[in-house]
PDB file of C-alpha atoms in Angstrom:
ATOM      1  CA  MET A   1      21.789  11.619  -3.976  1.00 38.00           C
ATOM      2  CA  ALA A   2      20.165  13.887  -6.562  1.00 38.00           C
ATOM      3  CA  ILE A   3      16.751  12.784  -7.749  1.00 39.00           C
ATOM      4  CA  LYS A   4      15.334  14.160 -10.980  1.00 40.00           C
ATOM      5  CA  PHE A   5      11.600  14.203 -11.668  1.00 36.00           C
ATOM      6  CA  VAL A   6       9.741  14.124 -14.987  1.00 38.00           C
ATOM      7  CA  LEU A   7       5.941  14.278 -14.813  1.00 40.00           C
ATOM      8  CA  LEU A   8       3.703  13.101 -17.634  1.00 39.00           C
ATOM      9  CA  LEU A   9      -0.099  13.069 -17.704  1.00 40.00           C
ATOM     10  CA  VAL A  10      -1.169   9.839 -19.380  1.00 39.00           C
ATOM     11  CA  ALA A  11      -4.846   8.883 -19.785  1.00 38.00           C
ATOM     12  CA  GLY A  12      -5.774  10.924 -16.729  1.00 38.00           C
ATOM     13  CA  CYS A  13      -3.186   9.149 -14.563  1.00 47.00           C
ATOM     14  CA  LEU A  14       0.035  10.795 -13.478  1.00 53.00           C
ATOM     15  CA  THR A  15       3.174   8.956 -14.525  1.00 57.00           C
ATOM     16  CA  CYS A  16       6.336   9.967 -12.718  1.00 62.00           C
ATOM     17  CA  GLU A  17       9.882   9.110 -13.778  1.00 64.00           C
ATOM     18  CA  MET A  18      12.454   9.324 -10.994  1.00 69.00           C
ATOM     19  CA  ALA A  19      16.190   9.065 -11.590  1.00 68.00           C
ATOM     20  CA  TYR A  20      18.102   7.730  -8.589  1.00 73.00           C
ATOM     21  CA  GLY A  21      21.377   6.799 -10.277  1.00 74.00           C
ATOM     22  CA  GLY A  22      21.671   3.933  -7.786  1.00 83.00           C
ATOM     23  CA  PRO A  23      19.466   1.956  -5.384  1.00 92.00           C
ATOM     24  CA  ALA A  24      15.962   3.151  -4.586  1.00 96.00           C
ATOM     25  CA  ASN A  25      15.509   2.877  -0.819  1.00 96.00           C
ATOM     26  CA  PHE A  26      12.038   3.120   0.655  1.00 97.00           C
ATOM     27  CA  MET A  27       9.683   1.983   3.406  1.00 98.00           C
ATOM     28  CA  VAL A  28       6.329   0.207   3.014  1.00 98.00           C
ATOM     29  CA  LEU A  29       3.594   1.142   5.500  1.00 98.00           C
ATOM     30  CA  GLY A  30      -0.074   0.239   5.726  1.00 98.00           C
ATOM     31  CA  ASP A  31      -3.192   0.353   7.878  1.00 96.00           C
ATOM     32  CA  TRP A  32      -1.871   3.095  10.126  1.00 96.00           C
ATOM     33  CA  GLY A  33      -4.390   5.893  10.685  1.00 93.00           C
ATOM     34  CA  MET A  34      -5.497   5.183  14.246  1.00 90.00           C
ATOM     35  CA  GLY A  35      -3.611   7.627  16.468  1.00 90.00           C
ATOM     36  CA  ASN A  36      -2.742   4.871  18.935  1.00 91.00           C
ATOM     37  CA  ASP A  37       0.507   3.904  20.661  1.00 93.00           C
ATOM     38  CA  GLN A  38       1.410   1.356  17.990  1.00 93.00           C
ATOM     39  CA  GLN A  39       1.113   3.923  15.220  1.00 96.00           C
ATOM     40  CA  HIS A  40       3.356   6.345  17.106  1.00 96.00           C
ATOM     41  CA  SER A  41       5.878   3.591  17.934  1.00 97.00           C
ATOM     42  CA  THR A  42       6.011   2.492  14.297  1.00 97.00           C
ATOM     43  CA  ALA A  43       6.479   6.092  13.197  1.00 98.00           C
ATOM     44  CA  ALA A  44       9.353   6.515  15.676  1.00 97.00           C
ATOM     45  CA  ARG A  45      11.210   3.602  14.083  1.00 97.00           C
ATOM     46  CA  MET A  46      10.520   4.982  10.626  1.00 97.00           C
ATOM     47  CA  LYS A  47      12.035   8.307  11.694  1.00 97.00           C
ATOM     48  CA  GLN A  48      15.131   6.456  12.779  1.00 95.00           C
ATOM     49  CA  MET A  49      15.407   4.840   9.339  1.00 93.00           C
ATOM     50  CA  ALA A  50      14.921   8.215   7.685  1.00 93.00           C
ATOM     51  CA  SER A  51      17.598   9.799   9.882  1.00 90.00           C
ATOM     52  CA  ASP A  52      20.005   7.010   8.960  1.00 89.00           C
ATOM     53  CA  LYS A  53      19.297   7.652   5.256  1.00 86.00           C
ATOM     54  CA  GLN A  54      18.003   4.108   4.829  1.00 88.00           C
ATOM     55  CA  ALA A  55      14.917   5.339   2.961  1.00 94.00           C
ATOM     56  CA  THR A  56      13.960   8.319   0.821  1.00 94.00           C
ATOM     57  CA  PHE A  57      10.216   7.750   0.391  1.00 97.00           C
ATOM     58  CA  VAL A  58       7.284   5.718   1.747  1.00 98.00           C
ATOM     59  CA  VAL A  59       5.038   3.357  -0.206  1.00 98.00           C
ATOM     60  CA  ASN A  60       1.716   3.767   1.587  1.00 98.00           C
ATOM     61  CA  VAL A  61      -0.573   0.776   0.972  1.00 98.00           C
ATOM     62  CA  GLY A  62      -3.831   2.230   2.267  1.00 97.00           C
ATOM     63  CA  ASP A  63      -6.344   2.362   5.094  1.00 96.00           C
ATOM     64  CA  ASN A  64      -4.881   5.747   5.839  1.00 97.00           C
ATOM     65  CA  PHE A  65      -7.571   6.925   8.248  1.00 96.00           C
ATOM     66  CA  TYR A  66      -9.767   5.014  10.641  1.00 91.00           C
ATOM     67  CA  LYS A  67     -12.277   6.662  12.915  1.00 78.00           C
ATOM     68  CA  THR A  68     -11.861   4.674  16.069  1.00 51.00           C
ATOM     69  CA  ALA A  69     -15.431   4.983  17.328  1.00 43.00           C
ATOM     70  CA  GLY A  70     -16.623   3.084  14.281  1.00 40.00           C
ATOM     71  CA  PHE A  71     -13.637   0.830  13.804  1.00 41.00           C
ATOM     72  CA  MET A  72     -12.976  -0.527  17.294  1.00 41.00           C
ATOM     73  CA  GLY A  73     -16.516  -0.202  18.647  1.00 40.00           C
ATOM     74  CA  SER A  74     -19.943  -0.799  17.165  1.00 41.00           C
ATOM     75  CA  ARG A  75     -20.052  -1.557  13.438  1.00 41.00           C
ATOM     76  CA  ALA A  76     -23.601  -0.210  13.146  1.00 43.00           C
ATOM     77  CA  GLU A  77     -22.205   2.819  11.306  1.00 50.00           C
ATOM     78  CA  PRO A  78     -18.764   1.881   9.960  1.00 53.00           C
ATOM     79  CA  GLN A  79     -16.508   4.877   9.588  1.00 75.00           C
ATOM     80  CA  GLY A  80     -13.170   5.676   8.115  1.00 90.00           C
ATOM     81  CA  GLY A  81     -11.378   8.063   5.825  1.00 94.00           C
ATOM     82  CA  VAL A  82     -11.591  11.826   6.098  1.00 94.00           C
ATOM     83  CA  THR A  83     -14.549  14.140   5.635  1.00 93.00           C
ATOM     84  CA  ASN A  84     -12.787  16.934   3.754  1.00 94.00           C
ATOM     85  CA  LEU A  85      -9.450  18.753   3.446  1.00 96.00           C
ATOM     86  CA  SER A  86      -9.896  20.385   6.861  1.00 94.00           C
ATOM     87  CA  ASP A  87     -10.724  17.175   8.721  1.00 93.00           C
ATOM     88  CA  PRO A  88      -8.736  17.176  12.010  1.00 93.00           C
ATOM     89  CA  LEU A  89      -7.579  13.611  11.297  1.00 95.00           C
ATOM     90  CA  TRP A  90      -5.064  15.003   8.787  1.00 96.00           C
ATOM     91  CA  LYS A  91      -3.229  16.647  11.648  1.00 96.00           C
ATOM     92  CA  LEU A  92      -3.878  14.019  14.333  1.00 94.00           C
ATOM     93  CA  TYR A  93      -3.008  10.899  12.323  1.00 96.00           C
ATOM     94  CA  PHE A  94      -0.632  12.183   9.627  1.00 97.00           C
ATOM     95  CA  GLU A  95       0.998  15.562  10.142  1.00 97.00           C
ATOM     96  CA  ASP A  96       1.648  15.212  13.889  1.00 96.00           C
ATOM     97  CA  VAL A  97       2.822  11.596  13.578  1.00 97.00           C
ATOM     98  CA  TYR A  98       5.012  11.449  10.474  1.00 98.00           C
ATOM     99  CA  ASN A  99       7.036  14.581  11.194  1.00 97.00           C
ATOM    100  CA  GLY A 100      10.683  15.303  11.979  1.00 97.00           C
ATOM    101  CA  PRO A 101      12.926  13.295   9.612  1.00 96.00           C
ATOM    102  CA  LEU A 102       9.799  12.160   7.727  1.00 97.00           C
ATOM    103  CA  GLN A 103       8.671  15.729   7.069  1.00 94.00           C
ATOM    104  CA  GLU A 104      10.163  15.923   3.575  1.00 89.00           C
ATOM    105  CA  MET A 105       9.559  12.279   2.633  1.00 95.00           C
ATOM    106  CA  GLU A 106       6.933  11.483   0.010  1.00 97.00           C
ATOM    107  CA  PHE A 107       4.104   9.115   0.913  1.00 98.00           C
ATOM    108  CA  ARG A 108       3.232   7.436  -2.396  1.00 98.00           C
ATOM    109  CA  THR A 109      -0.278   6.356  -1.613  1.00 98.00           C
ATOM    110  CA  VAL A 110      -3.137   4.041  -2.542  1.00 98.00           C
ATOM    111  CA  LEU A 111      -6.645   3.965  -1.095  1.00 98.00           C
ATOM    112  CA  GLY A 112      -7.943   1.264   1.261  1.00 97.00           C
ATOM    113  CA  ASN A 113     -11.493   0.189   2.051  1.00 95.00           C
ATOM    114  CA  HIS A 114     -11.611   2.364   5.195  1.00 95.00           C
ATOM    115  CA  ASP A 115     -10.635   5.346   3.051  1.00 97.00           C
ATOM    116  CA  TYR A 116     -13.698   4.667   0.896  1.00 97.00           C
ATOM    117  CA  MET A 117     -15.841   5.018   4.029  1.00 95.00           C
ATOM    118  CA  GLY A 118     -14.959   8.712   3.881  1.00 94.00           C
ATOM    119  CA  ASN A 119     -14.289  11.324   1.203  1.00 95.00           C
ATOM    120  CA  THR A 120     -11.695   9.875  -1.191  1.00 97.00           C
ATOM    121  CA  THR A 121     -11.678  13.051  -3.284  1.00 97.00           C
ATOM    122  CA  ALA A 122     -10.230  14.888  -0.281  1.00 97.00           C
ATOM    123  CA  GLN A 123      -7.340  12.409  -0.224  1.00 98.00           C
ATOM    124  CA  LEU A 124      -6.798  12.922  -3.960  1.00 98.00           C
ATOM    125  CA  GLU A 125      -6.682  16.705  -3.420  1.00 98.00           C
ATOM    126  CA  TYR A 126      -4.564  16.791  -0.245  1.00 98.00           C
ATOM    127  CA  HIS A 127      -1.333  17.188  -2.229  1.00 96.00           C
ATOM    128  CA  SER A 128      -2.329  20.831  -2.688  1.00 96.00           C
ATOM    129  CA  LEU A 129      -1.832  21.296   1.071  1.00 97.00           C
ATOM    130  CA  ASP A 130       1.032  18.876   1.718  1.00 96.00           C
ATOM    131  CA  LYS A 131       3.353  18.130  -1.198  1.00 96.00           C
ATOM    132  CA  ARG A 132       4.637  14.893   0.313  1.00 97.00           C
ATOM    133  CA  TRP A 133       1.178  13.271  -0.038  1.00 98.00           C
ATOM    134  CA  ILE A 134       1.319  11.618  -3.475  1.00 97.00           C
ATOM    135  CA  LEU A 135      -2.029  10.395  -4.790  1.00 97.00           C
ATOM    136  CA  PRO A 136      -2.434  11.958  -8.252  1.00 97.00           C
ATOM    137  CA  SER A 137      -5.171   9.554  -9.305  1.00 97.00           C
ATOM    138  CA  ARG A 138      -6.930   6.474  -7.985  1.00 98.00           C
ATOM    139  CA  TYR A 139      -4.399   4.435  -9.953  1.00 98.00           C
ATOM    140  CA  TYR A 140      -1.130   5.601 -11.462  1.00 97.00           C
ATOM    141  CA  SER A 141       2.415   4.509 -12.267  1.00 97.00           C
ATOM    142  CA  GLN A 142       5.989   5.573 -11.541  1.00 96.00           C
ATOM    143  CA  THR A 143       9.278   4.614 -13.153  1.00 96.00           C
ATOM    144  CA  LEU A 144      12.360   4.438 -10.934  1.00 96.00           C
ATOM    145  CA  SER A 145      15.653   4.783 -12.801  1.00 95.00           C
ATOM    146  CA  LEU A 146      18.376   2.871 -10.947  1.00 96.00           C
ATOM    147  CA  SER A 147      22.050   2.513 -11.942  1.00 95.00           C
ATOM    148  CA  GLN A 148      21.609   0.826 -15.325  1.00 96.00           C
ATOM    149  CA  GLU A 149      18.117  -0.649 -15.051  1.00 97.00           C
ATOM    150  CA  SER A 150      14.701   0.685 -14.077  1.00 97.00           C
ATOM    151  CA  ALA A 151      11.587  -0.344 -12.191  1.00 97.00           C
ATOM    152  CA  THR A 152       7.996   0.262 -13.243  1.00 98.00           C
ATOM    153  CA  VAL A 153       5.735   0.591 -10.200  1.00 98.00           C
ATOM    154  CA  VAL A 154       1.946   0.510 -10.652  1.00 98.00           C
ATOM    155  CA  PHE A 155      -0.238   1.826  -7.828  1.00 98.00           C
ATOM    156  CA  LEU A 156      -3.732   0.315  -7.912  1.00 98.00           C
ATOM    157  CA  ASP A 157      -7.174   1.012  -6.489  1.00 98.00           C
ATOM    158  CA  THR A 158      -8.064  -2.545  -5.511  1.00 96.00           C
ATOM    159  CA  ASN A 159     -11.335  -1.601  -3.794  1.00 96.00           C
ATOM    160  CA  VAL A 160     -13.223  -1.720  -7.069  1.00 95.00           C
ATOM    161  CA  PHE A 161     -12.272  -5.388  -7.500  1.00 93.00           C
ATOM    162  CA  ILE A 162     -13.799  -6.434  -4.169  1.00 91.00           C
ATOM    163  CA  GLN A 163     -17.302  -7.458  -5.138  1.00 87.00           C
ATOM    164  CA  ASP A 164     -18.438  -7.672  -1.515  1.00 87.00           C
ATOM    165  CA  TYR A 165     -17.939  -3.902  -1.154  1.00 91.00           C
ATOM    166  CA  ILE A 166     -20.104  -3.255  -4.215  1.00 90.00           C
ATOM    167  CA  ASP A 167     -22.814  -5.743  -3.240  1.00 89.00           C
ATOM    168  CA  LYS A 168     -22.783  -4.856   0.474  1.00 90.00           C
ATOM    169  CA  PRO A 169     -21.122  -1.439   0.919  1.00 91.00           C
ATOM    170  CA  GLU A 170     -20.166  -0.480   4.455  1.00 89.00           C
ATOM    171  CA  ASN A 171     -21.819   2.949   4.263  1.00 91.00           C
ATOM    172  CA  GLU A 172     -23.167   5.532   1.809  1.00 92.00           C
ATOM    173  CA  TRP A 173     -19.721   7.001   1.142  1.00 93.00           C
ATOM    174  CA  MET A 174     -18.490   3.613  -0.066  1.00 95.00           C
ATOM    175  CA  LYS A 175     -21.646   2.885  -2.044  1.00 95.00           C
ATOM    176  CA  GLU A 176     -21.638   6.163  -3.967  1.00 96.00           C
ATOM    177  CA  GLN A 177     -17.905   6.350  -4.639  1.00 97.00           C
ATOM    178  CA  LEU A 178     -17.439   2.756  -5.787  1.00 96.00           C
ATOM    179  CA  ALA A 179     -20.448   3.094  -8.083  1.00 96.00           C
ATOM    180  CA  GLN A 180     -18.516   5.768  -9.993  1.00 96.00           C
ATOM    181  CA  GLN A 181     -15.424   3.605 -10.595  1.00 96.00           C
ATOM    182  CA  ASN A 182     -14.754   1.514 -13.689  1.00 95.00           C
ATOM    183  CA  ARG A 183     -13.139  -1.840 -12.984  1.00 93.00           C
ATOM    184  CA  THR A 184     -12.636  -2.681 -16.656  1.00 95.00           C
ATOM    185  CA  ALA A 185     -10.941   0.643 -17.410  1.00 97.00           C
ATOM    186  CA  GLN A 186      -8.417   0.118 -14.632  1.00 97.00           C
ATOM    187  CA  LEU A 187      -7.620  -3.417 -15.806  1.00 97.00           C
ATOM    188  CA  GLU A 188      -7.116  -2.159 -19.354  1.00 97.00           C
ATOM    189  CA  TRP A 189      -4.850   0.620 -18.087  1.00 98.00           C
ATOM    190  CA  LEU A 190      -2.862  -1.870 -16.008  1.00 98.00           C
ATOM    191  CA  ASP A 191      -2.441  -4.228 -18.958  1.00 98.00           C
ATOM    192  CA  ALA A 192      -1.354  -1.418 -21.287  1.00 98.00           C
ATOM    193  CA  THR A 193       1.029   0.153 -18.751  1.00 98.00           C
ATOM    194  CA  LEU A 194       2.834  -3.109 -18.010  1.00 98.00           C
ATOM    195  CA  ALA A 195       2.896  -4.071 -21.681  1.00 98.00           C
ATOM    196  CA  ALA A 196       4.607  -0.784 -22.555  1.00 97.00           C
ATOM    197  CA  SER A 197       7.163  -1.070 -19.762  1.00 97.00           C
ATOM    198  CA  LYS A 198      10.764  -1.831 -20.726  1.00 96.00           C
ATOM    199  CA  SER A 199      11.842  -2.046 -17.088  1.00 97.00           C
ATOM    200  CA  LYS A 200      13.737  -5.004 -15.677  1.00 97.00           C
ATOM    201  CA  TRP A 201      11.699  -4.685 -12.481  1.00 98.00           C
ATOM    202  CA  LYS A 202       7.896  -4.613 -12.444  1.00 98.00           C
ATOM    203  CA  ILE A 203       6.252  -3.965  -9.071  1.00 98.00           C
ATOM    204  CA  ALA A 204       2.598  -3.583  -8.105  1.00 98.00           C
ATOM    205  CA  VAL A 205       1.128  -1.834  -5.069  1.00 98.00           C
ATOM    206  CA  GLY A 206      -2.436  -2.246  -3.823  1.00 97.00           C
ATOM    207  CA  HIS A 207      -4.383  -2.371  -0.597  1.00 96.00           C
ATOM    208  CA  HIS A 208      -5.906  -5.852  -0.732  1.00 94.00           C
ATOM    209  CA  PRO A 209      -3.896  -9.081  -0.719  1.00 92.00           C
ATOM    210  CA  ILE A 210      -3.748 -11.531  -3.572  1.00 88.00           C
ATOM    211  CA  VAL A 211      -2.374 -14.210  -1.245  1.00 81.00           C
ATOM    212  CA  SER A 212      -3.032 -14.097   2.502  1.00 78.00           C
ATOM    213  CA  HIS A 213      -3.207 -16.641   5.280  1.00 73.00           C
ATOM    214  CA  PRO A 214      -5.905 -15.663   7.780  1.00 63.00           C
ATOM    215  CA  GLY A 215      -8.578 -18.345   7.511  1.00 48.00           C
ATOM    216  CA  SER A 216     -11.665 -16.158   7.460  1.00 39.00           C
ATOM    217  CA  THR A 217     -14.489 -16.058   4.939  1.00 36.00           C
ATOM    218  CA  LEU A 218     -13.814 -12.352   4.339  1.00 37.00           C
ATOM    219  CA  PHE A 219     -10.342 -12.825   2.954  1.00 40.00           C
ATOM    220  CA  LYS A 220     -11.217 -15.950   0.973  1.00 41.00           C
ATOM    221  CA  SER A 221     -14.135 -14.327  -0.800  1.00 39.00           C
ATOM    222  CA  ASN A 222     -12.562 -10.914  -1.315  1.00 43.00           C
ATOM    223  CA  THR A 223      -9.020 -11.781  -2.291  1.00 47.00           C
ATOM    224  CA  GLY A 224      -9.375 -15.344  -3.513  1.00 42.00           C
ATOM    225  CA  VAL A 225     -11.989 -14.466  -6.133  1.00 47.00           C
ATOM    226  CA  SER A 226     -12.132 -10.750  -6.919  1.00 78.00           C
ATOM    227  CA  MET A 227      -8.377 -10.139  -6.898  1.00 88.00           C
ATOM    228  CA  GLU A 228      -7.858 -12.919  -9.432  1.00 88.00           C
ATOM    229  CA  MET A 229      -8.586 -10.379 -12.167  1.00 90.00           C
ATOM    230  CA  VAL A 230      -5.644  -8.267 -11.022  1.00 94.00           C
ATOM    231  CA  HIS A 231      -3.430 -11.291 -10.418  1.00 93.00           C
ATOM    232  CA  ALA A 232      -3.946 -12.547 -13.976  1.00 93.00           C
ATOM    233  CA  VAL A 233      -2.674  -9.275 -15.470  1.00 97.00           C
ATOM    234  CA  LEU A 234       0.310  -9.139 -13.122  1.00 97.00           C
ATOM    235  CA  GLN A 235       1.230 -12.726 -14.022  1.00 96.00           C
ATOM    236  CA  LYS A 236       0.853 -12.025 -17.731  1.00 97.00           C
ATOM    237  CA  HIS A 237       3.501  -9.307 -17.595  1.00 98.00           C
ATOM    238  CA  GLY A 238       5.959 -10.948 -15.213  1.00 97.00           C
ATOM    239  CA  VAL A 239       5.485  -8.701 -12.190  1.00 98.00           C
ATOM    240  CA  GLN A 240       7.977  -9.872  -9.557  1.00 98.00           C
ATOM    241  CA  VAL A 241       6.619  -8.188  -6.404  1.00 98.00           C
ATOM    242  CA  TYR A 242       3.229  -7.179  -5.010  1.00 97.00           C
ATOM    243  CA  PHE A 243       3.060  -4.926  -1.913  1.00 98.00           C
ATOM    244  CA  CYS A 244      -0.198  -4.554   0.015  1.00 96.00           C
ATOM    245  CA  GLY A 245      -1.833  -4.259   3.440  1.00 95.00           C
ATOM    246  CA  HIS A 246      -5.421  -4.796   4.640  1.00 93.00           C
ATOM    247  CA  VAL A 247      -4.446  -7.752   6.828  1.00 91.00           C
ATOM    248  CA  HIS A 248      -3.108  -6.302  10.077  1.00 92.00           C
ATOM    249  CA  ASP A 249       0.096  -8.276  10.240  1.00 91.00           C
ATOM    250  CA  LEU A 250       3.413  -8.682   8.436  1.00 94.00           C
ATOM    251  CA  GLU A 251       3.522 -11.496   5.868  1.00 92.00           C
ATOM    252  CA  HIS A 252       5.683 -12.772   3.045  1.00 94.00           C
ATOM    253  CA  SER A 253       4.504 -15.435   0.631  1.00 91.00           C
ATOM    254  CA  SER A 254       5.822 -16.553  -2.726  1.00 91.00           C
ATOM    255  CA  ASP A 255       5.117 -18.906  -5.585  1.00 86.00           C
ATOM    256  CA  ASP A 256       6.587 -19.503  -9.020  1.00 82.00           C
ATOM    257  CA  ASP A 257       5.118 -16.234 -10.281  1.00 80.00           C
ATOM    258  CA  MET A 258       5.882 -13.551  -7.727  1.00 93.00           C
ATOM    259  CA  ASN A 259       6.527 -12.467  -4.144  1.00 95.00           C
ATOM    260  CA  TYR A 260       3.652 -11.148  -2.041  1.00 94.00           C
ATOM    261  CA  PHE A 261       4.558  -8.801   0.826  1.00 96.00           C
ATOM    262  CA  ILE A 262       1.884  -7.669   3.295  1.00 95.00           C
ATOM    263  CA  SER A 263       2.795  -4.663   5.436  1.00 97.00           C
ATOM    264  CA  GLY A 264      -0.423  -4.033   7.327  1.00 95.00           C
ATOM    265  CA  GLY A 265       1.007  -3.421  10.791  1.00 95.00           C
ATOM    266  CA  GLY A 266       1.257   0.365  10.757  1.00 96.00           C
ATOM    267  CA  GLY A 267      -1.405   0.800  13.437  1.00 91.00           C
ATOM    268  CA  PHE A 268      -1.460  -2.522  15.245  1.00 78.00           C
ATOM    269  CA  GLY A 269      -0.694  -6.196  14.828  1.00 74.00           C
ATOM    270  CA  LYS A 270      -3.395  -8.818  15.003  1.00 75.00           C
ATOM    271  CA  VAL A 271      -3.508 -12.570  15.632  1.00 71.00           C
ATOM    272  CA  TYR A 272      -5.419 -14.484  12.958  1.00 74.00           C
ATOM    273  CA  THR A 273      -6.370 -18.102  12.560  1.00 70.00           C
ATOM    274  CA  LEU A 274      -4.210 -19.488   9.767  1.00 69.00           C
ATOM    275  CA  ASP A 275      -5.644 -21.153   6.704  1.00 67.00           C
ATOM    276  CA  GLU A 276      -3.819 -24.466   6.466  1.00 66.00           C
ATOM    277  CA  LYS A 277      -4.411 -24.631   2.702  1.00 67.00           C
ATOM    278  CA  MET A 278      -2.162 -21.594   2.265  1.00 64.00           C
ATOM    279  CA  GLN A 279       0.759 -22.853   4.337  1.00 66.00           C
ATOM    280  CA  SER A 280       2.834 -23.990   1.348  1.00 66.00           C
ATOM    281  CA  LYS A 281       3.121 -20.401   0.103  1.00 72.00           C
ATOM    282  CA  LEU A 282       3.902 -18.843   3.489  1.00 85.00           C
ATOM    283  CA  ASN A 283       7.510 -17.835   4.168  1.00 92.00           C
ATOM    284  CA  PHE A 284       6.983 -15.472   7.102  1.00 93.00           C
ATOM    285  CA  LEU A 285       4.180 -14.249   9.353  1.00 91.00           C
ATOM    286  CA  SER A 286       4.273 -11.921  12.372  1.00 91.00           C
ATOM    287  CA  LYS A 287       1.519 -10.351  14.452  1.00 89.00           C
ATOM    288  CA  ASP A 288       3.863  -7.466  15.323  1.00 92.00           C
ATOM    289  CA  ALA A 289       3.064  -3.898  14.433  1.00 94.00           C
ATOM    290  CA  GLY A 290       5.725  -2.550  12.078  1.00 96.00           C
ATOM    291  CA  PHE A 291       6.700  -1.783   8.496  1.00 98.00           C
ATOM    292  CA  MET A 292       9.112  -2.765   5.718  1.00 98.00           C
ATOM    293  CA  VAL A 293      12.433  -1.301   4.597  1.00 98.00           C
ATOM    294  CA  VAL A 294      13.325  -2.040   0.980  1.00 98.00           C
ATOM    295  CA  SER A 295      16.456  -1.435  -1.064  1.00 97.00           C
ATOM    296  CA  LEU A 296      16.036  -1.947  -4.805  1.00 98.00           C
ATOM    297  CA  ASP A 297      18.949  -2.002  -7.235  1.00 97.00           C
ATOM    298  CA  ASP A 298      19.703  -3.425 -10.669  1.00 97.00           C
ATOM    299  CA  SER A 299      20.297  -6.971  -9.474  1.00 97.00           C
ATOM    300  CA  GLN A 300      18.114  -7.516  -6.389  1.00 97.00           C
ATOM    301  CA  MET A 301      15.479  -6.266  -3.965  1.00 98.00           C
ATOM    302  CA  ASN A 302      16.437  -6.512  -0.297  1.00 98.00           C
ATOM    303  CA  ALA A 303      13.252  -6.502   1.826  1.00 98.00           C
ATOM    304  CA  THR A 304      13.265  -6.344   5.636  1.00 98.00           C
ATOM    305  CA  TYR A 305      10.448  -6.259   8.174  1.00 98.00           C
ATOM    306  CA  VAL A 306      11.026  -4.005  11.217  1.00 97.00           C
ATOM    307  CA  ASN A 307       8.865  -4.045  14.351  1.00 96.00           C
ATOM    308  CA  THR A 308       8.172  -1.284  16.872  1.00 95.00           C
ATOM    309  CA  LYS A 309      11.214  -2.303  18.944  1.00 95.00           C
ATOM    310  CA  GLY A 310      13.436  -1.691  15.946  1.00 95.00           C
ATOM    311  CA  ASP A 311      14.162  -5.398  15.535  1.00 97.00           C
ATOM    312  CA  HIS A 312      14.788  -6.610  12.000  1.00 97.00           C
ATOM    313  CA  ILE A 313      12.545  -9.637  12.301  1.00 97.00           C
ATOM    314  CA  TYR A 314      12.743 -10.968   8.715  1.00 98.00           C
ATOM    315  CA  ASN A 315      14.807 -10.398   5.605  1.00 98.00           C
ATOM    316  CA  TYR A 316      14.372 -11.702   2.071  1.00 98.00           C
ATOM    317  CA  ILE A 317      16.157 -11.038  -1.209  1.00 98.00           C
ATOM    318  CA  VAL A 318      14.198 -11.035  -4.459  1.00 98.00           C
ATOM    319  CA  LYS A 319      15.943 -11.503  -7.789  1.00 96.00           C
ATOM    320  CA  PRO A 320      14.408 -10.066 -10.976  1.00 93.00           C
TER     321      PRO A 320
END
């Protein structure tokens, strides 16, 4: 299928219009940059989907690079992200993993908190070395033209809304980089972008959940308070779907306003203690490592979770 691209620079944020002339088929991947067996197994299943033409691009929901010494071991000096454009993690965790049938597939990216523990400017500039890495700005939008309708997709930098990171940054990288970001400016951009959209579908992508079920203080304080600012704007403009990661599992929740899909199993799955207060919103939860496959057309979004065995462990259809 021919895809036409029109690029517009709007308020410092790249807006991309993509004409599919039919369904937009893509994968959603998050929390992957570990170099472990689970990451490689997930990538193998993604390659299979790419070979079968079931997806043409990847929505990458952040935490793109962990440094395992800091992440899995002592937290005395938390680490993550990349140091610069020549950091060996680019090759180890990205180029050598998402190759083969994924070699020409765009990774439309947002930044996670572990990315802010390293040099985020390097991630913004990496497109100059690998054209499939799409991160033109810390937040940006794309319009997908389908058969008769379209979808506006907003890609957000949710780290700036997590007050805990600002009050208690994990390291100096995070402290200095978050201090330079403007939370109000991003909210105003988000409001204006969604208000101007004429699309039937409105979709948001971020790293941090709005709704999540692990019963830990971290997720309650970070997502239950700070992300309310984002949630209010998404609700105001009738956004139907929010994709994110951060929680290292696969989750689907919904309420009267929208569907919340967490695809944070790109590197490993994790068992959490569930928050019983959130059970009424929960439709699906799996500790499996894996990713999502999504087919979006004029009338519906077909969303499927796939684990490292290739099993389609959950499917849900969203109507606009």
